[in-house]
PDB file of C-alpha atoms in Angstrom:
ATOM      1  CA  UNK A  60      86.803 103.264  74.137  1.00 68.00           C
ATOM      2  CA  UNK A  61      88.454 105.871  76.251  1.00 87.00           C
ATOM      3  CA  UNK A  62      92.202 105.461  76.738  1.00 90.00           C
ATOM      4  CA  UNK A  63      94.400 106.051  79.765  1.00 93.00           C
ATOM      5  CA  UNK A  64      96.980 108.702  80.503  1.00 94.00           C
ATOM      6  CA  UNK A  65     100.385 106.935  80.706  1.00 93.00           C
ATOM      7  CA  UNK A  66     101.021 107.957  84.340  1.00 93.00           C
ATOM      8  CA  UNK A  67      97.563 106.736  85.379  1.00 92.00           C
ATOM      9  CA  UNK A  68      98.304 103.307  83.873  1.00 90.00           C
ATOM     10  CA  UNK A  69     101.568 103.169  85.813  1.00 89.00           C
ATOM     11  CA  UNK A  70      99.802 104.210  89.038  1.00 88.00           C
ATOM     12  CA  UNK A  71      97.130 101.536  88.593  1.00 87.00           C
ATOM     13  CA  UNK A  72      99.850  98.972  87.906  1.00 84.00           C
ATOM     14  CA  UNK A  73     101.422  99.825  91.282  1.00 82.00           C
ATOM     15  CA  UNK A  74      98.402  98.256  92.986  1.00 78.00           C
ATOM     16  CA  UNK A  75      99.433  94.743  91.867  1.00 72.00           C
ATOM     17  CA  UNK A  76     101.524  93.851  94.919  1.00 66.00           C
ATOM     18  CA  UNK A  77      99.245  94.360  97.904  1.00 63.00           C
ATOM     19  CA  UNK A  78     101.936  94.085 100.579  1.00 68.00           C
ATOM     20  CA  UNK A  79     104.536  96.088  98.647  1.00 77.00           C
ATOM     21  CA  UNK A  80     102.121  98.590  97.125  1.00 80.00           C
ATOM     22  CA  UNK A  81     103.252 102.151  97.882  1.00 86.00           C
ATOM     23  CA  UNK A  82      99.735 103.517  97.287  1.00 86.00           C
ATOM     24  CA  UNK A  83      96.537 103.589  99.305  1.00 87.00           C
ATOM     25  CA  UNK A  84      94.211 105.552  96.999  1.00 91.00           C
ATOM     26  CA  UNK A  85      93.918 106.743  93.408  1.00 92.00           C
ATOM     27  CA  UNK A  86      91.012 108.853  92.191  1.00 93.00           C
ATOM     28  CA  UNK A  87      90.606 109.330  88.445  1.00 94.00           C
ATOM     29  CA  UNK A  88      88.389 111.263  86.098  1.00 95.00           C
ATOM     30  CA  UNK A  89      87.692 111.376  82.384  1.00 94.00           C
ATOM     31  CA  UNK A  90      89.372 114.453  80.914  1.00 93.00           C
ATOM     32  CA  UNK A  91      90.001 115.851  77.475  1.00 91.00           C
ATOM     33  CA  UNK A  92      93.331 114.835  75.930  1.00 90.00           C
ATOM     34  CA  UNK A  93      95.591 117.913  75.943  1.00 89.00           C
ATOM     35  CA  UNK A  94      95.594 119.466  72.485  1.00 87.00           C
ATOM     36  CA  UNK A  95      92.621 117.353  71.390  1.00 85.00           C
ATOM     37  CA  UNK A  96      89.844 119.145  69.574  1.00 87.00           C
ATOM     38  CA  UNK A  97      86.319 118.299  68.500  1.00 85.00           C
ATOM     39  CA  UNK A  98      85.968 117.705  64.760  1.00 87.00           C
ATOM     40  CA  UNK A  99      82.522 118.174  63.302  1.00 87.00           C
ATOM     41  CA  UNK A 100      80.077 115.951  65.194  1.00 85.00           C
ATOM     42  CA  UNK A 101      82.917 114.003  66.836  1.00 84.00           C
ATOM     43  CA  UNK A 102      83.713 115.208  70.344  1.00 84.00           C
ATOM     44  CA  UNK A 103      87.272 115.916  71.488  1.00 86.00           C
ATOM     45  CA  UNK A 104      89.324 112.839  72.446  1.00 89.00           C
ATOM     46  CA  UNK A 105      89.264 111.918  76.134  1.00 91.00           C
ATOM     47  CA  UNK A 106      91.280 109.758  78.474  1.00 93.00           C
ATOM     48  CA  UNK A 107      91.241 108.630  82.096  1.00 94.00           C
ATOM     49  CA  UNK A 108      93.654 110.721  84.161  1.00 95.00           C
ATOM     50  CA  UNK A 109      94.692 110.788  87.810  1.00 94.00           C
ATOM     51  CA  UNK A 110      93.002 113.454  89.902  1.00 94.00           C
ATOM     52  CA  UNK A 111      94.331 112.415  93.334  1.00 94.00           C
ATOM     53  CA  UNK A 112      97.016 109.928  94.361  1.00 93.00           C
ATOM     54  CA  UNK A 113      97.729 109.109  98.002  1.00 93.00           C
ATOM     55  CA  UNK A 114     100.663 107.016  99.115  1.00 91.00           C
ATOM     56  CA  UNK A 115     100.543 104.921 102.279  1.00 88.00           C
ATOM     57  CA  UNK A 116      99.877 107.147 105.283  1.00 88.00           C
ATOM     58  CA  UNK A 117      99.034 110.278 103.284  1.00 93.00           C
ATOM     59  CA  UNK A 118      95.293 109.994 103.939  1.00 92.00           C
ATOM     60  CA  UNK A 119      95.908 110.563 107.658  1.00 91.00           C
ATOM     61  CA  UNK A 120      98.040 113.605 106.801  1.00 93.00           C
ATOM     62  CA  UNK A 121      95.257 115.021 104.583  1.00 93.00           C
ATOM     63  CA  UNK A 122      92.707 114.486 107.348  1.00 92.00           C
ATOM     64  CA  UNK A 123      94.894 116.350 109.822  1.00 93.00           C
ATOM     65  CA  UNK A 124      95.765 119.134 107.342  1.00 94.00           C
ATOM     66  CA  UNK A 125      92.081 119.691 106.484  1.00 93.00           C
ATOM     67  CA  UNK A 126      91.133 119.484 110.180  1.00 94.00           C
ATOM     68  CA  UNK A 127      88.618 116.655 109.656  1.00 92.00           C
ATOM     69  CA  UNK A 128      87.297 114.237 112.282  1.00 92.00           C
ATOM     70  CA  UNK A 129      87.331 110.625 111.016  1.00 90.00           C
ATOM     71  CA  UNK A 130      85.417 109.471 114.139  1.00 89.00           C
ATOM     72  CA  UNK A 131      87.583 106.356 114.450  1.00 87.00           C
ATOM     73  CA  UNK A 132      87.219 105.269 110.809  1.00 88.00           C
ATOM     74  CA  UNK A 133      90.170 103.902 108.873  1.00 86.00           C
ATOM     75  CA  UNK A 134      91.894 107.027 107.386  1.00 90.00           C
ATOM     76  CA  UNK A 135      92.084 105.976 103.714  1.00 88.00           C
ATOM     77  CA  UNK A 136      88.438 104.936 103.545  1.00 87.00           C
ATOM     78  CA  UNK A 137      87.310 108.038 105.457  1.00 90.00           C
ATOM     79  CA  UNK A 138      89.242 110.396 103.162  1.00 91.00           C
ATOM     80  CA  UNK A 139      87.979 108.538 100.084  1.00 91.00           C
ATOM     81  CA  UNK A 140      84.353 109.090 101.214  1.00 90.00           C
ATOM     82  CA  UNK A 141      85.068 112.721 102.172  1.00 91.00           C
ATOM     83  CA  UNK A 142      86.754 113.450  98.835  1.00 92.00           C
ATOM     84  CA  UNK A 143      83.949 111.899  96.796  1.00 89.00           C
ATOM     85  CA  UNK A 144      80.905 113.124  98.725  1.00 88.00           C
ATOM     86  CA  UNK A 145      82.010 116.416 100.319  1.00 90.00           C
ATOM     87  CA  UNK A 146      84.789 117.886  98.162  1.00 90.00           C
ATOM     88  CA  UNK A 147      83.324 116.748  94.809  1.00 88.00           C
ATOM     89  CA  UNK A 148      79.641 115.953  95.402  1.00 88.00           C
ATOM     90  CA  UNK A 149      78.533 116.716  91.836  1.00 88.00           C
ATOM     91  CA  UNK A 150      81.535 115.303  89.982  1.00 91.00           C
ATOM     92  CA  UNK A 151      81.788 111.829  88.428  1.00 94.00           C
ATOM     93  CA  UNK A 152      84.951 110.044  89.561  1.00 94.00           C
ATOM     94  CA  UNK A 153      86.499 106.559  89.674  1.00 94.00           C
ATOM     95  CA  UNK A 154      88.621 105.285  92.538  1.00 92.00           C
ATOM     96  CA  UNK A 155      90.795 102.374  93.522  1.00 90.00           C
ATOM     97  CA  UNK A 156      91.835 101.979  97.153  1.00 87.00           C
ATOM     98  CA  UNK A 157      92.963  99.498  99.720  1.00 82.00           C
ATOM     99  CA  UNK A 158      90.284  99.015 102.345  1.00 79.00           C
ATOM    100  CA  UNK A 159      91.870  98.101 105.690  1.00 76.00           C
ATOM    101  CA  UNK A 160      89.920  96.050 108.223  1.00 81.00           C
ATOM    102  CA  UNK A 161      90.548  93.672 111.108  1.00 86.00           C
ATOM    103  CA  UNK A 162      89.580  90.025 111.428  1.00 92.00           C
ATOM    104  CA  UNK A 163      90.228  87.703 114.371  1.00 94.00           C
ATOM    105  CA  UNK A 164      93.327  86.382 112.565  1.00 93.00           C
ATOM    106  CA  UNK A 165      94.770  89.903 112.091  1.00 91.00           C
ATOM    107  CA  UNK A 166      94.603  93.007 109.895  1.00 86.00           C
ATOM    108  CA  UNK A 167      93.472  92.598 106.290  1.00 82.00           C
ATOM    109  CA  UNK A 168      93.594  94.701 103.092  1.00 78.00           C
ATOM    110  CA  UNK A 169      91.207  94.388 100.169  1.00 81.00           C
ATOM    111  CA  UNK A 170      91.525  96.235  96.878  1.00 83.00           C
ATOM    112  CA  UNK A 171      88.285  98.066  96.217  1.00 85.00           C
ATOM    113  CA  UNK A 172      87.058  99.884  93.104  1.00 89.00           C
ATOM    114  CA  UNK A 173      84.322 102.497  92.979  1.00 91.00           C
ATOM    115  CA  UNK A 174      82.652 104.562  90.298  1.00 93.00           C
ATOM    116  CA  UNK A 175      81.041 107.650  91.846  1.00 93.00           C
ATOM    117  CA  UNK A 176      78.206 108.909  89.636  1.00 94.00           C
ATOM    118  CA  UNK A 177      75.991 111.415  91.446  1.00 93.00           C
ATOM    119  CA  UNK A 178      72.301 111.740  90.594  1.00 92.00           C
ATOM    120  CA  UNK A 179      72.938 115.360  89.556  1.00 91.00           C
ATOM    121  CA  UNK A 180      75.307 114.364  86.709  1.00 91.00           C
ATOM    122  CA  UNK A 181      74.068 114.723  83.120  1.00 92.00           C
ATOM    123  CA  UNK A 182      72.787 111.474  81.566  1.00 93.00           C
ATOM    124  CA  UNK A 183      75.489 111.413  78.870  1.00 90.00           C
ATOM    125  CA  UNK A 184      78.222 111.703  81.524  1.00 91.00           C
ATOM    126  CA  UNK A 185      76.606 108.974  83.646  1.00 93.00           C
ATOM    127  CA  UNK A 186      76.624 106.647  80.635  1.00 93.00           C
ATOM    128  CA  UNK A 187      80.253 107.482  79.779  1.00 91.00           C
ATOM    129  CA  UNK A 188      81.476 106.790  83.323  1.00 94.00           C
ATOM    130  CA  UNK A 189      79.475 103.599  83.803  1.00 91.00           C
ATOM    131  CA  UNK A 190      80.700 102.165  80.485  1.00 90.00           C
ATOM    132  CA  UNK A 191      84.321 103.244  81.124  1.00 92.00           C
ATOM    133  CA  UNK A 192      84.516 101.828  84.645  1.00 91.00           C
ATOM    134  CA  UNK A 193      84.950  98.279  83.288  1.00 87.00           C
ATOM    135  CA  UNK A 194      88.142  99.414  81.508  1.00 87.00           C
ATOM    136  CA  UNK A 195      89.327 101.032  84.744  1.00 89.00           C
ATOM    137  CA  UNK A 196      88.716  97.827  86.707  1.00 85.00           C
ATOM    138  CA  UNK A 197      90.526  95.733  84.100  1.00 84.00           C
ATOM    139  CA  UNK A 198      93.654  97.919  84.370  1.00 83.00           C
ATOM    140  CA  UNK A 199      93.899  97.650  88.163  1.00 79.00           C
ATOM    141  CA  UNK A 200      95.520  94.284  88.936  1.00 72.00           C
ATOM    142  CA  UNK A 201      93.759  92.073  91.464  1.00 69.00           C
ATOM    143  CA  UNK A 202      90.710  94.336  91.591  1.00 69.00           C
ATOM    144  CA  UNK A 203      88.487  91.588  90.220  1.00 52.00           C
ATOM    145  CA  UNK A 204      90.572  88.850  91.834  1.00 40.00           C
TER     146      UNK A 204
END
């Protein structure tokens, strides 16, 4: 299987304490291992690396900086959708984020995982991302909980 960049593993591990978690969003991609080369018919080694990491409150700052209108949506979820569908519409990505919502008994947070695989992606890449997403989910504590 595809491994993880050390910093990405640490970042995913930070999601384990929902109330103390300093992060709201991590977006990852499969990239070639630096210095790795293809050998014969074997492709270059790859790993999952962090593409974007947002700490608590940074999604709202990104929205303001990029002059976006979230139309009342929760900032982290809005920026997650914007990043996946507008900034990288043809790129396969994986994400882990806290989805914030309100219930009658107060505000709630739910850890949410997503594998974004656009229809325009090559078949081989679609297969690689869909098979690797299980590993990604297993490394993010409480994602399946």
